[in-house]
PDB file of C-alpha atoms and ligand atoms in Angstrom:
ATOM      1  CA  UNK X   1     -51.394 141.516 -47.561  1.00  0.00           C
ATOM      2  CA  UNK X   2     -54.189 143.344 -49.373  1.00  0.00           C
ATOM      3  CA  UNK X   3     -55.672 141.493 -52.303  1.00  0.00           C
ATOM      4  CA  UNK X   4     -57.862 143.062 -54.973  1.00  0.00           C
ATOM      5  CA  UNK X   5     -59.869 140.259 -56.599  1.00  0.00           C
ATOM      6  CA  UNK X   6     -61.644 141.038 -59.886  1.00  0.00           C
ATOM      7  CA  UNK X   7     -63.852 138.763 -61.963  1.00  0.00           C
ATOM      8  CA  UNK X   8     -65.007 139.753 -65.419  1.00  0.00           C
ATOM      9  CA  UNK X   9     -66.899 136.759 -66.786  1.00  0.00           C
ATOM     10  CA  UNK X  10     -70.592 137.621 -67.142  1.00  0.00           C
ATOM     11  CA  UNK X  11     -71.348 133.950 -66.385  1.00  0.00           C
ATOM     12  CA  UNK X  12     -71.816 133.323 -62.688  1.00  0.00           C
ATOM     13  CA  UNK X  13     -72.382 129.545 -63.057  1.00  0.00           C
ATOM     14  CA  UNK X  14     -69.699 127.319 -64.493  1.00  0.00           C
ATOM     15  CA  UNK X  15     -67.255 130.128 -65.233  1.00  0.00           C
ATOM     16  CA  UNK X  16     -63.710 128.809 -65.588  1.00  0.00           C
ATOM     17  CA  UNK X  17     -62.046 132.141 -64.782  1.00  0.00           C
ATOM     18  CA  UNK X  18     -64.175 132.589 -61.668  1.00  0.00           C
ATOM     19  CA  UNK X  19     -63.105 129.147 -60.445  1.00  0.00           C
ATOM     20  CA  UNK X  20     -59.466 129.867 -61.293  1.00  0.00           C
ATOM     21  CA  UNK X  21     -59.376 133.338 -59.709  1.00  0.00           C
ATOM     22  CA  UNK X  22     -61.081 131.978 -56.548  1.00  0.00           C
ATOM     23  CA  UNK X  23     -58.435 129.218 -56.417  1.00  0.00           C
ATOM     24  CA  UNK X  24     -55.642 131.813 -56.628  1.00  0.00           C
ATOM     25  CA  UNK X  25     -57.172 133.965 -53.879  1.00  0.00           C
ATOM     26  CA  UNK X  26     -57.765 130.905 -51.646  1.00  0.00           C
ATOM     27  CA  UNK X  27     -54.127 129.796 -52.043  1.00  0.00           C
ATOM     28  CA  UNK X  28     -52.845 133.306 -51.315  1.00  0.00           C
ATOM     29  CA  UNK X  29     -55.052 133.589 -48.222  1.00  0.00           C
ATOM     30  CA  UNK X  30     -53.990 130.191 -46.892  1.00  0.00           C
ATOM     31  CA  UNK X  31     -50.328 131.212 -47.223  1.00  0.00           C
ATOM     32  CA  UNK X  32     -50.905 134.706 -45.806  1.00  0.00           C
ATOM     33  CA  UNK X  33     -53.164 134.540 -42.756  1.00  0.00           C
ATOM     34  CA  UNK X  34     -54.733 137.914 -42.156  1.00  0.00           C
ATOM     35  CA  UNK X  35     -54.855 138.773 -45.864  1.00  0.00           C
ATOM     36  CA  UNK X  36     -57.645 141.241 -46.650  1.00  0.00           C
ATOM     37  CA  UNK X  37     -59.637 140.738 -49.828  1.00  0.00           C
ATOM     38  CA  UNK X  38     -61.565 143.409 -51.742  1.00  0.00           C
ATOM     39  CA  UNK X  39     -63.807 141.840 -54.373  1.00  0.00           C
ATOM     40  CA  UNK X  40     -65.201 143.522 -57.498  1.00  0.00           C
ATOM     41  CA  UNK X  41     -67.522 141.636 -59.825  1.00  0.00           C
ATOM     42  CA  UNK X  42     -67.043 143.392 -63.172  1.00  0.00           C
ATOM     43  CA  UNK X  43     -68.996 140.629 -64.923  1.00  0.00           C
ATOM     44  CA  UNK X  44     -72.182 141.290 -62.948  1.00  0.00           C
ATOM     45  CA  UNK X  45     -71.659 145.037 -62.402  1.00  0.00           C
ATOM     46  CA  UNK X  46     -69.611 146.388 -65.318  1.00  0.00           C
ATOM     47  CA  UNK X  47     -68.135 149.868 -64.887  1.00  0.00           C
ATOM     48  CA  UNK X  48     -69.606 152.438 -67.310  1.00  0.00           C
ATOM     49  CA  UNK X  49     -67.634 153.403 -70.385  1.00  0.00           C
ATOM     50  CA  UNK X  50     -65.792 156.670 -69.817  1.00  0.00           C
ATOM     51  CA  UNK X  51     -67.866 159.686 -70.827  1.00  0.00           C
ATOM     52  CA  UNK X  52     -66.335 162.646 -72.690  1.00  0.00           C
ATOM     53  CA  UNK X  53     -67.082 164.899 -69.704  1.00  0.00           C
ATOM     54  CA  UNK X  54     -65.279 162.593 -67.255  1.00  0.00           C
ATOM     55  CA  UNK X  55     -62.269 162.301 -69.538  1.00  0.00           C
ATOM     56  CA  UNK X  56     -62.127 166.091 -69.965  1.00  0.00           C
ATOM     57  CA  UNK X  57     -62.249 166.608 -66.208  1.00  0.00           C
ATOM     58  CA  UNK X  58     -59.597 163.989 -65.586  1.00  0.00           C
ATOM     59  CA  UNK X  59     -57.434 165.914 -68.054  1.00  0.00           C
ATOM     60  CA  UNK X  60     -57.938 169.097 -66.054  1.00  0.00           C
ATOM     61  CA  UNK X  61     -60.695 170.823 -68.052  1.00  0.00           C
ATOM     62  CA  UNK X  62     -62.102 173.592 -65.866  1.00  0.00           C
ATOM     63  CA  UNK X  63     -65.360 174.270 -67.676  1.00  0.00           C
ATOM     64  CA  UNK X  64     -67.298 171.020 -67.176  1.00  0.00           C
ATOM     65  CA  UNK X  65     -70.601 171.299 -65.332  1.00  0.00           C
ATOM     66  CA  UNK X  66     -70.568 168.538 -62.724  1.00  0.00           C
ATOM     67  CA  UNK X  67     -74.004 166.952 -62.868  1.00  0.00           C
ATOM     68  CA  UNK X  68     -74.978 164.276 -60.300  1.00  0.00           C
ATOM     69  CA  UNK X  69     -74.515 161.665 -63.049  1.00  0.00           C
ATOM     70  CA  UNK X  70     -70.991 162.901 -63.832  1.00  0.00           C
ATOM     71  CA  UNK X  71     -70.129 163.042 -60.116  1.00  0.00           C
ATOM     72  CA  UNK X  72     -71.259 159.403 -59.729  1.00  0.00           C
ATOM     73  CA  UNK X  73     -69.066 158.413 -62.667  1.00  0.00           C
ATOM     74  CA  UNK X  74     -66.064 160.268 -61.231  1.00  0.00           C
ATOM     75  CA  UNK X  75     -66.637 158.685 -57.804  1.00  0.00           C
ATOM     76  CA  UNK X  76     -66.613 155.263 -59.467  1.00  0.00           C
ATOM     77  CA  UNK X  77     -63.367 156.017 -61.306  1.00  0.00           C
ATOM     78  CA  UNK X  78     -61.613 157.282 -58.157  1.00  0.00           C
ATOM     79  CA  UNK X  79     -62.886 154.299 -56.159  1.00  0.00           C
ATOM     80  CA  UNK X  80     -61.473 151.869 -58.740  1.00  0.00           C
ATOM     81  CA  UNK X  81     -58.109 153.689 -58.712  1.00  0.00           C
ATOM     82  CA  UNK X  82     -58.081 153.753 -54.908  1.00  0.00           C
ATOM     83  CA  UNK X  83     -58.780 150.009 -54.679  1.00  0.00           C
ATOM     84  CA  UNK X  84     -56.011 149.287 -57.178  1.00  0.00           C
ATOM     85  CA  UNK X  85     -53.534 151.630 -55.505  1.00  0.00           C
ATOM     86  CA  UNK X  86     -54.243 150.142 -52.055  1.00  0.00           C
ATOM     87  CA  UNK X  87     -53.677 146.499 -52.993  1.00  0.00           C
ATOM     88  CA  UNK X  88     -50.445 144.513 -52.786  1.00  0.00           C
ATOM     89  CA  UNK X  89     -51.725 141.721 -55.003  1.00  0.00           C
ATOM     90  CA  UNK X  90     -54.116 141.969 -57.919  1.00  0.00           C
ATOM     91  CA  UNK X  91     -56.010 138.866 -59.096  1.00  0.00           C
ATOM     92  CA  UNK X  92     -57.937 139.253 -62.360  1.00  0.00           C
ATOM     93  CA  UNK X  93     -60.326 136.668 -63.767  1.00  0.00           C
ATOM     94  CA  UNK X  94     -59.994 137.289 -67.498  1.00  0.00           C
ATOM     95  CA  UNK X  95     -61.611 135.114 -70.180  1.00  0.00           C
ATOM     96  CA  UNK X  96     -60.513 135.446 -73.796  1.00  0.00           C
ATOM     97  CA  UNK X  97     -63.293 137.127 -75.780  1.00  0.00           C
ATOM     98  CA  UNK X  98     -62.746 137.405 -79.530  1.00  0.00           C
ATOM     99  CA  UNK X  99     -58.974 137.116 -79.120  1.00  0.00           C
ATOM    100  CA  UNK X 100     -59.000 139.848 -76.478  1.00  0.00           C
ATOM    101  CA  UNK X 101     -60.725 140.560 -73.140  1.00  0.00           C
ATOM    102  CA  UNK X 102     -64.397 141.173 -72.248  1.00  0.00           C
ATOM    103  CA  UNK X 103     -65.391 144.828 -72.607  1.00  0.00           C
ATOM    104  CA  UNK X 104     -66.366 145.052 -68.920  1.00  0.00           C
ATOM    105  CA  UNK X 105     -62.746 144.374 -67.940  1.00  0.00           C
ATOM    106  CA  UNK X 106     -61.597 146.878 -70.593  1.00  0.00           C
ATOM    107  CA  UNK X 107     -63.956 149.464 -69.064  1.00  0.00           C
ATOM    108  CA  UNK X 108     -62.309 148.916 -65.644  1.00  0.00           C
ATOM    109  CA  UNK X 109     -58.843 149.280 -67.220  1.00  0.00           C
ATOM    110  CA  UNK X 110     -59.961 152.508 -68.892  1.00  0.00           C
ATOM    111  CA  UNK X 111     -61.038 153.758 -65.463  1.00  0.00           C
ATOM    112  CA  UNK X 112     -57.763 152.967 -63.720  1.00  0.00           C
ATOM    113  CA  UNK X 113     -55.254 153.746 -66.497  1.00  0.00           C
ATOM    114  CA  UNK X 114     -55.116 157.486 -65.943  1.00  0.00           C
ATOM    115  CA  UNK X 115     -52.251 159.731 -66.969  1.00  0.00           C
ATOM    116  CA  UNK X 116     -50.901 161.532 -63.902  1.00  0.00           C
ATOM    117  CA  UNK X 117     -52.560 159.094 -61.489  1.00  0.00           C
ATOM    118  CA  UNK X 118     -51.343 155.605 -62.373  1.00  0.00           C
ATOM    119  CA  UNK X 119     -48.696 156.415 -65.017  1.00  0.00           C
ATOM    120  CA  UNK X 120     -46.985 159.435 -66.460  1.00  0.00           C
ATOM    121  CA  UNK X 121     -45.031 160.374 -69.539  1.00  0.00           C
ATOM    122  CA  UNK X 122     -41.476 161.642 -69.153  1.00  0.00           C
ATOM    123  CA  UNK X 123     -38.808 162.529 -71.730  1.00  0.00           C
ATOM    124  CA  UNK X 124     -37.288 159.135 -70.903  1.00  0.00           C
ATOM    125  CA  UNK X 125     -40.551 157.302 -71.556  1.00  0.00           C
ATOM    126  CA  UNK X 126     -43.561 156.102 -69.581  1.00  0.00           C
ATOM    127  CA  UNK X 127     -43.234 155.650 -65.818  1.00  0.00           C
ATOM    128  CA  UNK X 128     -45.701 153.487 -63.894  1.00  0.00           C
ATOM    129  CA  UNK X 129     -46.894 155.162 -60.705  1.00  0.00           C
ATOM    130  CA  UNK X 130     -48.146 152.064 -58.838  1.00  0.00           C
ATOM    131  CA  UNK X 131     -45.057 149.816 -58.621  1.00  0.00           C
ATOM    132  CA  UNK X 132     -44.364 147.052 -56.122  1.00  0.00           C
ATOM    133  CA  UNK X 133     -47.496 144.998 -56.764  1.00  0.00           C
ATOM    134  CA  UNK X 134     -47.894 141.441 -57.963  1.00  0.00           C
ATOM    135  CA  UNK X 135     -50.590 140.447 -60.440  1.00  0.00           C
ATOM    136  CA  UNK X 136     -52.104 137.052 -61.164  1.00  0.00           C
ATOM    137  CA  UNK X 137     -54.149 136.739 -64.352  1.00  0.00           C
ATOM    138  CA  UNK X 138     -56.667 133.877 -64.218  1.00  0.00           C
ATOM    139  CA  UNK X 139     -56.850 133.308 -67.973  1.00  0.00           C
ATOM    140  CA  UNK X 140     -59.160 130.959 -69.816  1.00  0.00           C
ATOM    141  CA  UNK X 141     -59.881 130.337 -73.445  1.00  0.00           C
ATOM    142  CA  UNK X 142     -61.834 127.801 -75.460  1.00  0.00           C
ATOM    143  CA  UNK X 143     -58.951 127.098 -77.831  1.00  0.00           C
ATOM    144  CA  UNK X 144     -55.168 127.000 -77.619  1.00  0.00           C
ATOM    145  CA  UNK X 145     -53.145 130.177 -78.059  1.00  0.00           C
ATOM    146  CA  UNK X 146     -49.828 129.233 -76.491  1.00  0.00           C
ATOM    147  CA  UNK X 147     -48.265 127.552 -79.545  1.00  0.00           C
ATOM    148  CA  UNK X 148     -45.955 129.495 -81.912  1.00  0.00           C
ATOM    149  CA  UNK X 149     -48.643 129.305 -84.663  1.00  0.00           C
ATOM    150  CA  UNK X 150     -51.522 130.608 -82.524  1.00  0.00           C
ATOM    151  CA  UNK X 151     -49.599 133.049 -80.289  1.00  0.00           C
ATOM    152  CA  UNK X 152     -49.943 135.977 -82.788  1.00  0.00           C
ATOM    153  CA  UNK X 153     -53.737 135.836 -82.275  1.00  0.00           C
ATOM    154  CA  UNK X 154     -53.512 136.254 -78.507  1.00  0.00           C
ATOM    155  CA  UNK X 155     -54.458 139.853 -77.659  1.00  0.00           C
ATOM    156  CA  UNK X 156     -55.654 138.858 -74.197  1.00  0.00           C
ATOM    157  CA  UNK X 157     -52.687 137.844 -72.017  1.00  0.00           C
ATOM    158  CA  UNK X 158     -50.028 140.068 -73.733  1.00  0.00           C
ATOM    159  CA  UNK X 159     -52.408 143.031 -73.594  1.00  0.00           C
ATOM    160  CA  UNK X 160     -53.109 142.584 -69.874  1.00  0.00           C
ATOM    161  CA  UNK X 161     -49.400 142.161 -69.078  1.00  0.00           C
ATOM    162  CA  UNK X 162     -48.575 145.244 -71.165  1.00  0.00           C
ATOM    163  CA  UNK X 163     -51.200 147.555 -69.689  1.00  0.00           C
ATOM    164  CA  UNK X 164     -50.362 146.501 -66.108  1.00  0.00           C
ATOM    165  CA  UNK X 165     -46.687 147.100 -66.878  1.00  0.00           C
ATOM    166  CA  UNK X 166     -47.574 150.616 -68.094  1.00  0.00           C
ATOM    167  CA  UNK X 167     -48.812 151.377 -64.566  1.00  0.00           C
ATOM    168  CA  UNK X 168     -45.726 149.798 -62.988  1.00  0.00           C
ATOM    169  CA  UNK X 169     -47.130 146.343 -62.246  1.00  0.00           C
ATOM    170  CA  UNK X 170     -44.331 144.350 -63.816  1.00  0.00           C
ATOM    171  CA  UNK X 171     -44.529 141.207 -61.651  1.00  0.00           C
ATOM    172  CA  UNK X 172     -47.348 139.555 -63.583  1.00  0.00           C
ATOM    173  CA  UNK X 173     -48.104 135.828 -63.504  1.00  0.00           C
ATOM    174  CA  UNK X 174     -50.372 134.143 -66.018  1.00  0.00           C
ATOM    175  CA  UNK X 175     -52.351 131.258 -64.538  1.00  0.00           C
ATOM    176  CA  UNK X 176     -53.891 129.677 -67.614  1.00  0.00           C
ATOM    177  CA  UNK X 177     -56.680 127.191 -68.280  1.00  0.00           C
ATOM    178  CA  UNK X 178     -56.863 126.877 -72.038  1.00  0.00           C
ATOM    179  CA  UNK X 179     -58.499 124.470 -74.442  1.00  0.00           C
ATOM    180  CA  UNK X 180     -61.630 124.325 -72.275  1.00  0.00           C
ATOM    181  CA  UNK X 181     -63.798 123.787 -75.368  1.00  0.00           C
ATOM    182  CA  UNK X 182     -61.451 121.208 -76.921  1.00  0.00           C
ATOM    183  CA  UNK X 183     -62.530 117.564 -76.671  1.00  0.00           C
ATOM    184  CA  UNK X 184     -58.932 116.491 -76.027  1.00  0.00           C
ATOM    185  CA  UNK X 185     -58.511 118.888 -73.087  1.00  0.00           C
ATOM    186  CA  UNK X 186     -61.745 120.275 -71.638  1.00  0.00           C
ATOM    187  CA  UNK X 187     -62.600 122.233 -68.522  1.00  0.00           C
ATOM    188  CA  UNK X 188     -61.251 119.961 -65.772  1.00  0.00           C
ATOM    189  CA  UNK X 189     -57.897 119.177 -67.390  1.00  0.00           C
ATOM    190  CA  UNK X 190     -57.402 122.861 -68.271  1.00  0.00           C
ATOM    191  CA  UNK X 191     -58.176 123.889 -64.682  1.00  0.00           C
ATOM    192  CA  UNK X 192     -55.791 121.244 -63.330  1.00  0.00           C
ATOM    193  CA  UNK X 193     -53.048 122.705 -65.536  1.00  0.00           C
ATOM    194  CA  UNK X 194     -53.852 126.147 -64.196  1.00  0.00           C
ATOM    195  CA  UNK X 195     -53.600 124.832 -60.651  1.00  0.00           C
ATOM    196  CA  UNK X 196     -50.185 123.251 -61.390  1.00  0.00           C
ATOM    197  CA  UNK X 197     -48.908 126.566 -62.780  1.00  0.00           C
ATOM    198  CA  UNK X 198     -50.187 128.399 -59.699  1.00  0.00           C
ATOM    199  CA  UNK X 199     -48.523 126.001 -57.242  1.00  0.00           C
ATOM    200  CA  UNK X 200     -45.254 126.184 -59.181  1.00  0.00           C
ATOM    201  CA  UNK X 201     -45.437 129.951 -59.207  1.00  0.00           C
ATOM    202  CA  UNK X 202     -46.152 130.195 -55.467  1.00  0.00           C
ATOM    203  CA  UNK X 203     -43.350 127.772 -54.591  1.00  0.00           C
ATOM    204  CA  UNK X 204     -40.679 130.206 -55.892  1.00  0.00           C
TER     205      UNK X 204
HETATM  206  C1  FMN U 301     -68.265 136.163 -76.450  1.00  0.00           C
HETATM  207  C2  FMN U 301     -67.230 135.073 -76.361  1.00  0.00           C
HETATM  208  C3  FMN U 301     -66.087 135.152 -77.147  1.00  0.00           C
HETATM  209  C4  FMN U 301     -65.107 134.159 -77.061  1.00  0.00           C
HETATM  210  N1  FMN U 301     -63.987 134.276 -77.830  1.00  0.00           N
HETATM  211  C5  FMN U 301     -63.050 133.289 -77.794  1.00  0.00           C
HETATM  212  C6  FMN U 301     -61.877 133.359 -78.607  1.00  0.00           C
HETATM  213  O1  FMN U 301     -61.643 134.304 -79.335  1.00  0.00           O
HETATM  214  N2  FMN U 301     -60.997 132.317 -78.536  1.00  0.00           N
HETATM  215  C7  FMN U 301     -61.202 131.243 -77.705  1.00  0.00           C
HETATM  216  O2  FMN U 301     -60.367 130.354 -77.667  1.00  0.00           O
HETATM  217  N3  FMN U 301     -62.277 131.175 -76.909  1.00  0.00           N
HETATM  218  C8  FMN U 301     -63.204 132.163 -76.930  1.00  0.00           C
HETATM  219  N4  FMN U 301     -64.311 132.080 -76.135  1.00  0.00           N
HETATM  220  C9  FMN U 301     -64.389 130.979 -75.150  1.00  0.00           C
HETATM  221  C10 FMN U 301     -63.982 131.467 -73.763  1.00  0.00           C
HETATM  222  O3  FMN U 301     -62.716 132.092 -73.769  1.00  0.00           O
HETATM  223  C11 FMN U 301     -63.962 130.319 -72.775  1.00  0.00           C
HETATM  224  O4  FMN U 301     -65.198 129.667 -72.774  1.00  0.00           O
HETATM  225  C12 FMN U 301     -63.620 130.814 -71.356  1.00  0.00           C
HETATM  226  O5  FMN U 301     -63.552 129.694 -70.516  1.00  0.00           O
HETATM  227  C13 FMN U 301     -64.681 131.780 -70.840  1.00  0.00           C
HETATM  228  O6  FMN U 301     -64.409 132.126 -69.488  1.00  0.00           O
HETATM  229  P1  FMN U 301     -65.504 131.884 -68.366  1.00  0.00           P
HETATM  230  O7  FMN U 301     -65.779 130.404 -68.368  1.00  0.00           O
HETATM  231  O8  FMN U 301     -64.878 132.334 -67.118  1.00  0.00           O
HETATM  232  O9  FMN U 301     -66.725 132.679 -68.734  1.00  0.00           O
HETATM  233  C14 FMN U 301     -65.297 133.060 -76.193  1.00  0.00           C
HETATM  234  C15 FMN U 301     -66.457 132.984 -75.417  1.00  0.00           C
HETATM  235  C16 FMN U 301     -67.415 133.973 -75.492  1.00  0.00           C
HETATM  236  C17 FMN U 301     -68.653 133.868 -74.647  1.00  0.00           C
END
């Protein structure tokens, strides 16, 4: 089993999503001896935002001058796509930021979501080109967004599930620690709930 493990919290100490994503990877490795893990720290080393030149080239423009800077950007994009394509299991540490995801994780998604490489349009609709993978989203938020009243404000988990589905990654599990900033819940209880969800999910 090849695991691609991503973290996107900029906080390296005390990060809930880092703890949760590490827990998921540890459980997967203990159940799959010999699992290989590729780790990308998008929180510490965020991918660059896509430049106009890179986007033009990816869409087959012939007239772009490939400077060393552009080549480095393209290499980074192809490396991210290669790592994603090669994995069987994707584990993403994803905090909620302003109802959505941190921009460093969005920058990685913009790198890997490429028409003709990871999905394509057909007359019948969009087809994902990297099927057969399983994803685990290590989600954390300060408040609660899983009730009917708060669900409409959640642009984090539904967005991640939707964009992974676009590429063909339909088997997506949300491992959630929420309410970490609520007095009545807090970090440890939220993480324990995340752990329970993970164990339930892995027992099926
Ligand atoms: C910039 C920023 C924006 C945030 N936006 C939200 C939000 O919209 N809703 C929420 O419930 N929590 C929000 N939070 C709280 C985080 O989701 C929460 O602390 C989470 O555990 C962060 O993940 P981490 O501990 O792995 O860094 C925000 C935190 C930061 C730093």
